[in-house]
Short mmCIF file of C-alpha atoms in Angstrom, two decimals:
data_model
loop_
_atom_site.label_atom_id
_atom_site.label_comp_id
_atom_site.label_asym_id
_atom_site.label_seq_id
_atom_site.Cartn_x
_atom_site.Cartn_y
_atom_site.Cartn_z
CA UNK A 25 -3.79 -34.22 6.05
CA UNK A 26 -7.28 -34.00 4.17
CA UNK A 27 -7.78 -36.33 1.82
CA UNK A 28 -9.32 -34.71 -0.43
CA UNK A 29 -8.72 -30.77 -2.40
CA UNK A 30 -9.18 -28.38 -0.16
CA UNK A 31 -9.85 -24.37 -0.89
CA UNK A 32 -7.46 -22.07 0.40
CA UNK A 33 -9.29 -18.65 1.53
CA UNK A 34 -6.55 -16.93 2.42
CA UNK A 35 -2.99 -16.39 0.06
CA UNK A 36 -1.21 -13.30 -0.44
CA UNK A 37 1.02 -12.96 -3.12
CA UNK A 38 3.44 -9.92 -3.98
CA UNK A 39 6.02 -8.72 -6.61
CA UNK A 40 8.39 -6.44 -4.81
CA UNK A 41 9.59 -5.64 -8.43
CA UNK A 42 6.31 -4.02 -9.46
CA UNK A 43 4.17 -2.55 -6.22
CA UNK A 44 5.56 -1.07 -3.30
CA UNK A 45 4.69 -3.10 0.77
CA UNK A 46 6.03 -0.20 2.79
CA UNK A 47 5.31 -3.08 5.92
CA UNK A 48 7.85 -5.81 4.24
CA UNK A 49 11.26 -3.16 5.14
CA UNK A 50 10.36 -4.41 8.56
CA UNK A 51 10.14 -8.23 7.70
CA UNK A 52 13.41 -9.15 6.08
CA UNK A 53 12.00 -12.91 5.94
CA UNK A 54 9.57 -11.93 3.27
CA UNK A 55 10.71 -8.65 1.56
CA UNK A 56 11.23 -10.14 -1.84
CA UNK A 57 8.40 -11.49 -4.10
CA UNK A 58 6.17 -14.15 -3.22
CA UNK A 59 4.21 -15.76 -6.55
CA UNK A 60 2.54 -18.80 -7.62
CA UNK A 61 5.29 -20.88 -8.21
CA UNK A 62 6.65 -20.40 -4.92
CA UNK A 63 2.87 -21.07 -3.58
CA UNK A 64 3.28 -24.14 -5.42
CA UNK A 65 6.39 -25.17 -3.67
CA UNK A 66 5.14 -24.38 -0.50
CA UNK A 67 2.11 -26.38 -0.48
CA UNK A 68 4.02 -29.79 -1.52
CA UNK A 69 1.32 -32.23 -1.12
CA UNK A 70 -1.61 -30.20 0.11
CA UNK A 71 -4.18 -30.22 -2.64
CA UNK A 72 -5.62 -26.84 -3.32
CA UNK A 73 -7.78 -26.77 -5.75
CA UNK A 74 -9.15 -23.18 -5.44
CA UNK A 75 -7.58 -19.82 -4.08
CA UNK A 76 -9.09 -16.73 -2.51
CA UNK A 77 -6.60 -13.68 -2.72
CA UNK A 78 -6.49 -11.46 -0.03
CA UNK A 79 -4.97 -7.82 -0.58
CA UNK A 80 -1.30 -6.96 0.87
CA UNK A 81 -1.32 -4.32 2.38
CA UNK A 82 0.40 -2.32 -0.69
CA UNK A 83 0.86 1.54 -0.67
CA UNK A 84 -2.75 2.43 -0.73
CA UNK A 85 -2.42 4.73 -3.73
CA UNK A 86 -1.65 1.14 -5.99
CA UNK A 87 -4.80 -0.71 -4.55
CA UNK A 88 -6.09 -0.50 -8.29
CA UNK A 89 -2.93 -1.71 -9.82
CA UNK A 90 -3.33 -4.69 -6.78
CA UNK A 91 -6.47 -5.88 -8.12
CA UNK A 92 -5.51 -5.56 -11.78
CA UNK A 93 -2.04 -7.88 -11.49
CA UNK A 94 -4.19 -10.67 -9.69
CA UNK A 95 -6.89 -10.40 -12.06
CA UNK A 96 -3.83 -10.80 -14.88
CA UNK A 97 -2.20 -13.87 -12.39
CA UNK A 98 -5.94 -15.33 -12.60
CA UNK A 99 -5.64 -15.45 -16.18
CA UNK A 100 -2.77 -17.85 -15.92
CA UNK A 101 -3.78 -19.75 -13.10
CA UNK A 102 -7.25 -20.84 -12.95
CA UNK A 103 -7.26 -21.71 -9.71
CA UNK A 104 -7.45 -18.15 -8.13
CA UNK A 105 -11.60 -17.72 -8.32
CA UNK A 106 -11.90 -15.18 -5.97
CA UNK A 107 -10.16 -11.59 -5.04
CA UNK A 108 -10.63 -9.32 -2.45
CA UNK A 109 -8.36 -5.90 -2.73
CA UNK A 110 -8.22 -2.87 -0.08
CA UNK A 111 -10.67 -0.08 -0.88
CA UNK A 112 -10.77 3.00 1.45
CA UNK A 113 -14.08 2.57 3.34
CA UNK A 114 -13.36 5.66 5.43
CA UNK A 115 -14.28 7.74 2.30
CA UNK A 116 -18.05 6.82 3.07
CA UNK A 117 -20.32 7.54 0.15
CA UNK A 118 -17.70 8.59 -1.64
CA UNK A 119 -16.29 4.97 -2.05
CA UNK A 120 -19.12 4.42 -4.18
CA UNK A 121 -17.21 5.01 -7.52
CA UNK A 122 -14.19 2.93 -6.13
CA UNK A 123 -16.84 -0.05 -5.59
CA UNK A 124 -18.80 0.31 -8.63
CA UNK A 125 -15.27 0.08 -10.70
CA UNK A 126 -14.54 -3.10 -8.72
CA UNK A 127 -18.33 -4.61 -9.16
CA UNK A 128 -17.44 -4.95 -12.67
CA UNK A 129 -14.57 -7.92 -12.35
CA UNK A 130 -16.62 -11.02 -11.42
CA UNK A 131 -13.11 -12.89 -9.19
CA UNK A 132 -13.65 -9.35 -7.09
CA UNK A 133 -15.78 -10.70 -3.81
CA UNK A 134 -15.47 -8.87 -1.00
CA UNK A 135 -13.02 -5.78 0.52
CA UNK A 136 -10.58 -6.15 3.45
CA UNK A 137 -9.87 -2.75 4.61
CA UNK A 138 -7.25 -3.69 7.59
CA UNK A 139 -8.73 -1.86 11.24
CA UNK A 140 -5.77 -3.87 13.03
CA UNK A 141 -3.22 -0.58 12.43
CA UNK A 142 -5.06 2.05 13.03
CA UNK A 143 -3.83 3.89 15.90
CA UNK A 144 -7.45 5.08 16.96
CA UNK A 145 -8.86 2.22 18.81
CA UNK A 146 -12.32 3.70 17.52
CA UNK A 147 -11.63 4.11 14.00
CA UNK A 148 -14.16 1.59 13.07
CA UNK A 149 -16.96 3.18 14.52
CA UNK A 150 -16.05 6.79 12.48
CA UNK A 151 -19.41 7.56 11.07
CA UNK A 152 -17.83 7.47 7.29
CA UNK A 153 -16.51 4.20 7.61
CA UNK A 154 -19.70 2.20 8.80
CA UNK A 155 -21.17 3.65 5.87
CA UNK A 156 -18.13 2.72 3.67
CA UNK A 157 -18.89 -0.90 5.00
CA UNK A 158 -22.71 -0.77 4.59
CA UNK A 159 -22.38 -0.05 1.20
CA UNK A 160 -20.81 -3.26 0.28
CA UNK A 161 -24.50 -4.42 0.42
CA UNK A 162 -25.40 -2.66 -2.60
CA UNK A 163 -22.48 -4.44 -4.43
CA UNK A 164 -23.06 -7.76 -3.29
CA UNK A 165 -19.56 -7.62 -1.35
CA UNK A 166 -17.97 -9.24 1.62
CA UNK A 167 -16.13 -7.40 4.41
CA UNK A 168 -13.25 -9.08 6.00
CA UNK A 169 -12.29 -8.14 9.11
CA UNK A 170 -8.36 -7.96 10.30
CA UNK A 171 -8.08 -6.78 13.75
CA UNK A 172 -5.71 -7.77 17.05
CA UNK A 173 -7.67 -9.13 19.76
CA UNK A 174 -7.76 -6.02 21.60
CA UNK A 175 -10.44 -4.55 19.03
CA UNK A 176 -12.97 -7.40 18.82
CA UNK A 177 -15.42 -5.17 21.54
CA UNK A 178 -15.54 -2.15 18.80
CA UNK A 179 -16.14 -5.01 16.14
CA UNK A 180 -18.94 -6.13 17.97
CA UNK A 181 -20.28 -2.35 17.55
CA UNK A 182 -19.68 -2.39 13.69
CA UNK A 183 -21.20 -5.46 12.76
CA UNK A 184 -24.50 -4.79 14.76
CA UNK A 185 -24.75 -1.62 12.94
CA UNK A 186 -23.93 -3.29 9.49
CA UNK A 187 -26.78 -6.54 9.55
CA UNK A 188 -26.44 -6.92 6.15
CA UNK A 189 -23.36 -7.11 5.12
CA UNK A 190 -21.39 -10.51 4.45
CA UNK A 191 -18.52 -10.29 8.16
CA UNK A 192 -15.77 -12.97 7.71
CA UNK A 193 -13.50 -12.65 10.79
CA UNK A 194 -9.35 -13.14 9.89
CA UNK A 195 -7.29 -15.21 12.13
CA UNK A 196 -9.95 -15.98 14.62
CA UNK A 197 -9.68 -12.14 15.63
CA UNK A 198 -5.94 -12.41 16.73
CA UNK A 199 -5.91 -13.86 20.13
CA UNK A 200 -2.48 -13.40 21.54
CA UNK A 201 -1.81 -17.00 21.60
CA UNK A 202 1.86 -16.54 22.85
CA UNK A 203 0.89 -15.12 25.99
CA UNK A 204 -1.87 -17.67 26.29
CA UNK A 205 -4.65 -15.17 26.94
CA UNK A 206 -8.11 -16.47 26.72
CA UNK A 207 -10.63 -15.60 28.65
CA UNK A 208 -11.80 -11.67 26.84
CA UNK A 209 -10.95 -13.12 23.82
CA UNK A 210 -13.15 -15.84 24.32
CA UNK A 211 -16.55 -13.65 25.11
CA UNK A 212 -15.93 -11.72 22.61
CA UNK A 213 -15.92 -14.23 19.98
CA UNK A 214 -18.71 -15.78 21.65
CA UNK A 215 -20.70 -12.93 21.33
CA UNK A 216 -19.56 -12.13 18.05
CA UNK A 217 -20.40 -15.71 16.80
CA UNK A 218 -24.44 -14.90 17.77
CA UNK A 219 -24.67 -12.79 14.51
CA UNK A 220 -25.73 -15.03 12.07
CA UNK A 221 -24.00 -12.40 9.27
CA UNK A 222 -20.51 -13.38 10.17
CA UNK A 223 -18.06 -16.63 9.67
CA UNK A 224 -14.73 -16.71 10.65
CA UNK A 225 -11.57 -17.85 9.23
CA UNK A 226 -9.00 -20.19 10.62
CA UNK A 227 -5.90 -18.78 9.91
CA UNK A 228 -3.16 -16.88 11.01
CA UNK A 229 -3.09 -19.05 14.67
CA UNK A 230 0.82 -19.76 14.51
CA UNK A 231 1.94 -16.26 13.60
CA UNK A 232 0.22 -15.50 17.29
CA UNK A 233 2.00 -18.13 19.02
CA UNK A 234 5.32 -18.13 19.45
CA UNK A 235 7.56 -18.14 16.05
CA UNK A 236 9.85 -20.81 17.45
CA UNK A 237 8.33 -23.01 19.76
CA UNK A 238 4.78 -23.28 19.46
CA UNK A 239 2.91 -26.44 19.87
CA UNK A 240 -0.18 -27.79 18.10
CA UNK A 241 -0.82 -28.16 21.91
CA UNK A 242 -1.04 -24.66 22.56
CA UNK A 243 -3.86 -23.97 19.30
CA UNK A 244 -6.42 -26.13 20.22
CA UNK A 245 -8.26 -24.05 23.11
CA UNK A 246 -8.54 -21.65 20.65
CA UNK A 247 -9.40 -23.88 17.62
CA UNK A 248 -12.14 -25.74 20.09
CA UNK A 249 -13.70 -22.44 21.22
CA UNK A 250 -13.87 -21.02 17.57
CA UNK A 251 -15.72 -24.52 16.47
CA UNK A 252 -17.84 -24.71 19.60
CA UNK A 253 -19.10 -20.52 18.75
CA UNK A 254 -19.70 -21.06 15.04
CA UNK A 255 -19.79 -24.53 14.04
CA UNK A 256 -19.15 -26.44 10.90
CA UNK A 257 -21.21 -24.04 8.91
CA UNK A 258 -19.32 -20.81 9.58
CA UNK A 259 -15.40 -21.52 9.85
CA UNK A 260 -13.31 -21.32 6.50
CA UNK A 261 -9.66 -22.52 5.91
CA UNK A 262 -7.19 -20.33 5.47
CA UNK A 263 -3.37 -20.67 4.77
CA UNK A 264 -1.92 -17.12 5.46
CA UNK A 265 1.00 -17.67 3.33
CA UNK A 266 3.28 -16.34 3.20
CA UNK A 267 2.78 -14.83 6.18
CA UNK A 268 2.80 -17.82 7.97
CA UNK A 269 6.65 -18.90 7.02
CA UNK A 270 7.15 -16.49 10.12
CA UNK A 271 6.14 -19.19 12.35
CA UNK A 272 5.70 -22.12 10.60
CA UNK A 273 5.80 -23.86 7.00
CA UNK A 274 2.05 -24.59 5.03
CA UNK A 275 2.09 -28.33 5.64
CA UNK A 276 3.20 -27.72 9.15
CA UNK A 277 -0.03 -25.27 9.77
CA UNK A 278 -2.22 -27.37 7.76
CA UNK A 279 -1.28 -30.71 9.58
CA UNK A 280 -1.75 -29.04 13.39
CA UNK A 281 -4.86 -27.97 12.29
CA UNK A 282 -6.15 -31.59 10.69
CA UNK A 283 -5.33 -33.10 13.58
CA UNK A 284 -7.31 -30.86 16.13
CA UNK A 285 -9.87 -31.81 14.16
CA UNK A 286 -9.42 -35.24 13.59
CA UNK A 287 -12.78 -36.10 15.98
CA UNK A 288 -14.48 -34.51 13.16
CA UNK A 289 -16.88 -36.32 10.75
CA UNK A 290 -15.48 -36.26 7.18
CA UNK A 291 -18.52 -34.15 6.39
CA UNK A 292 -17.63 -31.23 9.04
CA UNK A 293 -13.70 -31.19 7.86
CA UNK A 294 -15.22 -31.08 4.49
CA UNK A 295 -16.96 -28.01 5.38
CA UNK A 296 -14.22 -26.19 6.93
CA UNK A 297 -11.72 -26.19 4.34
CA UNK A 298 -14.05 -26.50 1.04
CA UNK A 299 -17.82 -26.49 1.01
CA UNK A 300 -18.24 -23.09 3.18
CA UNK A 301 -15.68 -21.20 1.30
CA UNK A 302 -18.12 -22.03 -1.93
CA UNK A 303 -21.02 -20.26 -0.05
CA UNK A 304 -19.38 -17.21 1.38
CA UNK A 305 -17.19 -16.46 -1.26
CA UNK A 306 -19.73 -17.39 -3.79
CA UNK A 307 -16.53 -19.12 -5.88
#
């Protein structure tokens, strides 16, 4: 386990009581709130000494009201120093009022508009939507990018047409780990990792394994490869809960992922899950 307090880049937390997750009637495990006290409780002896929020995937009409109750949470907890809600890129220039509101709450750093559902395996090359991104220049805002495996080649397209915008990839880009595929996934990410405009996050790895009987065994190709493309400079920690009680509890995750990088220098595991977060997130 690191020895020292790590950031966590990646927590979701919900109130089933107050905003609606159509998603969560399909995952009985975690339809029913998730908030800082159970965070708390999950992390047991994991120090986590700052927290990046990453939007839920709420009904899109509350994405406001999203940002707003973390803001409030933020207030009470002083370890949440960054935020970043859903805003509907697709709008184009007409997201410009949507970002300008957000521009004005300092925790707000980036937007994660999810691609990963979108039926339309193009949908992030829609005209309105690369503009929707490119405008998160202007408000000195981070895009984070959830998509399945299957749409990294499109997500090469976007991010060459974006240069500078802020790309931090989720979950390594959702290699289906359970099936042990590799090899596309792997030149994709290679190629992706050549843009100097976009880090990646390490998280989400067990919820693509199998639930019940993965292995740290069976993360490490894919840990190695992400390490070996972007290096100590451009990989951030994240914990995915509570997503990742589908698969796994935190220290569980946490611990696979210390040791396949125990051959690491202090310095580089430093990196990973604090120093970079600083810099990207600007925390």
């Amino acid at each position: 386990m690191p020895t020292f307090p790590i950031i966590d880049t990646h927590v979701h937390l919900w109130d089933t009581d107050i905003l609606r997750y159509p998603w969560l009637e399909e995952v009985p495990l975690l339809n029913k709130p998730f908030l800082l006290n159970d965070y708390n409780k999950a992390i047991a002896d994991v120090k986590v000494e700052k927290i990046v929020f990453l939007q839920c995937e709420c009904s899109f009409e509350q994405f406001r009201e999203e940002a707003q109750w973390v803001t409030q949470l933020a207030q009470e907890d002083i370890r949440i120093q960054g935020i970043v809600p859903w805003a509907p890129l697709e709008k184009g220039e007409e997201v410009k009022s949507d970002l300008e509101k957000f521009s004005d709450n300092k925790l707000i750093k980036g937007i994660r508009r999810i691609i990963q559902f979108e039926p339309d395996m193009d949908f992030c090359l829609r005209p309105d939507f690369i503009r929707g991104v490119q405008l998160l220049e202007k408000f000195d805002l981070t895009f984070d990018i959830c998509i399945s495996h299957s749409q990294l080649k499109n997500t090469l397209k976007l991010v060459r047409l974006c240069p500078n915008v802020h790309f931090i990839l989720d979950h390594i880009g959702k290699p289906d780990i359970k099936s042990r595929l590799f090899d596309d996934w792997k030149s994709d990410i290679t190629e992706l990792a050549k843009m100097g405009n976009v880090c990646c996050k390490m998280s989400g790895l067990v919820t693509e394994a199998d639930h019940l009987n993965w292995r740290k065994e069976d993360l490490k190709p894919y840990i190695d490869h992400i390490l070996d493309s972007f290096g100590f400079d451009r990989v951030l920690f994240g914990g995915d809960w509570p997503v990742v009680l589908q698969a796994s509890d935190y220290k569980r995750w946490v611990g696979a992922l210390d040791w396949a990088l125990s051959g690491c220098s202090e310095d580089s595991s430093r990196r990973i899950y604090r120093d970079n977060a600083l810099s990207f997130y600007k925390l």
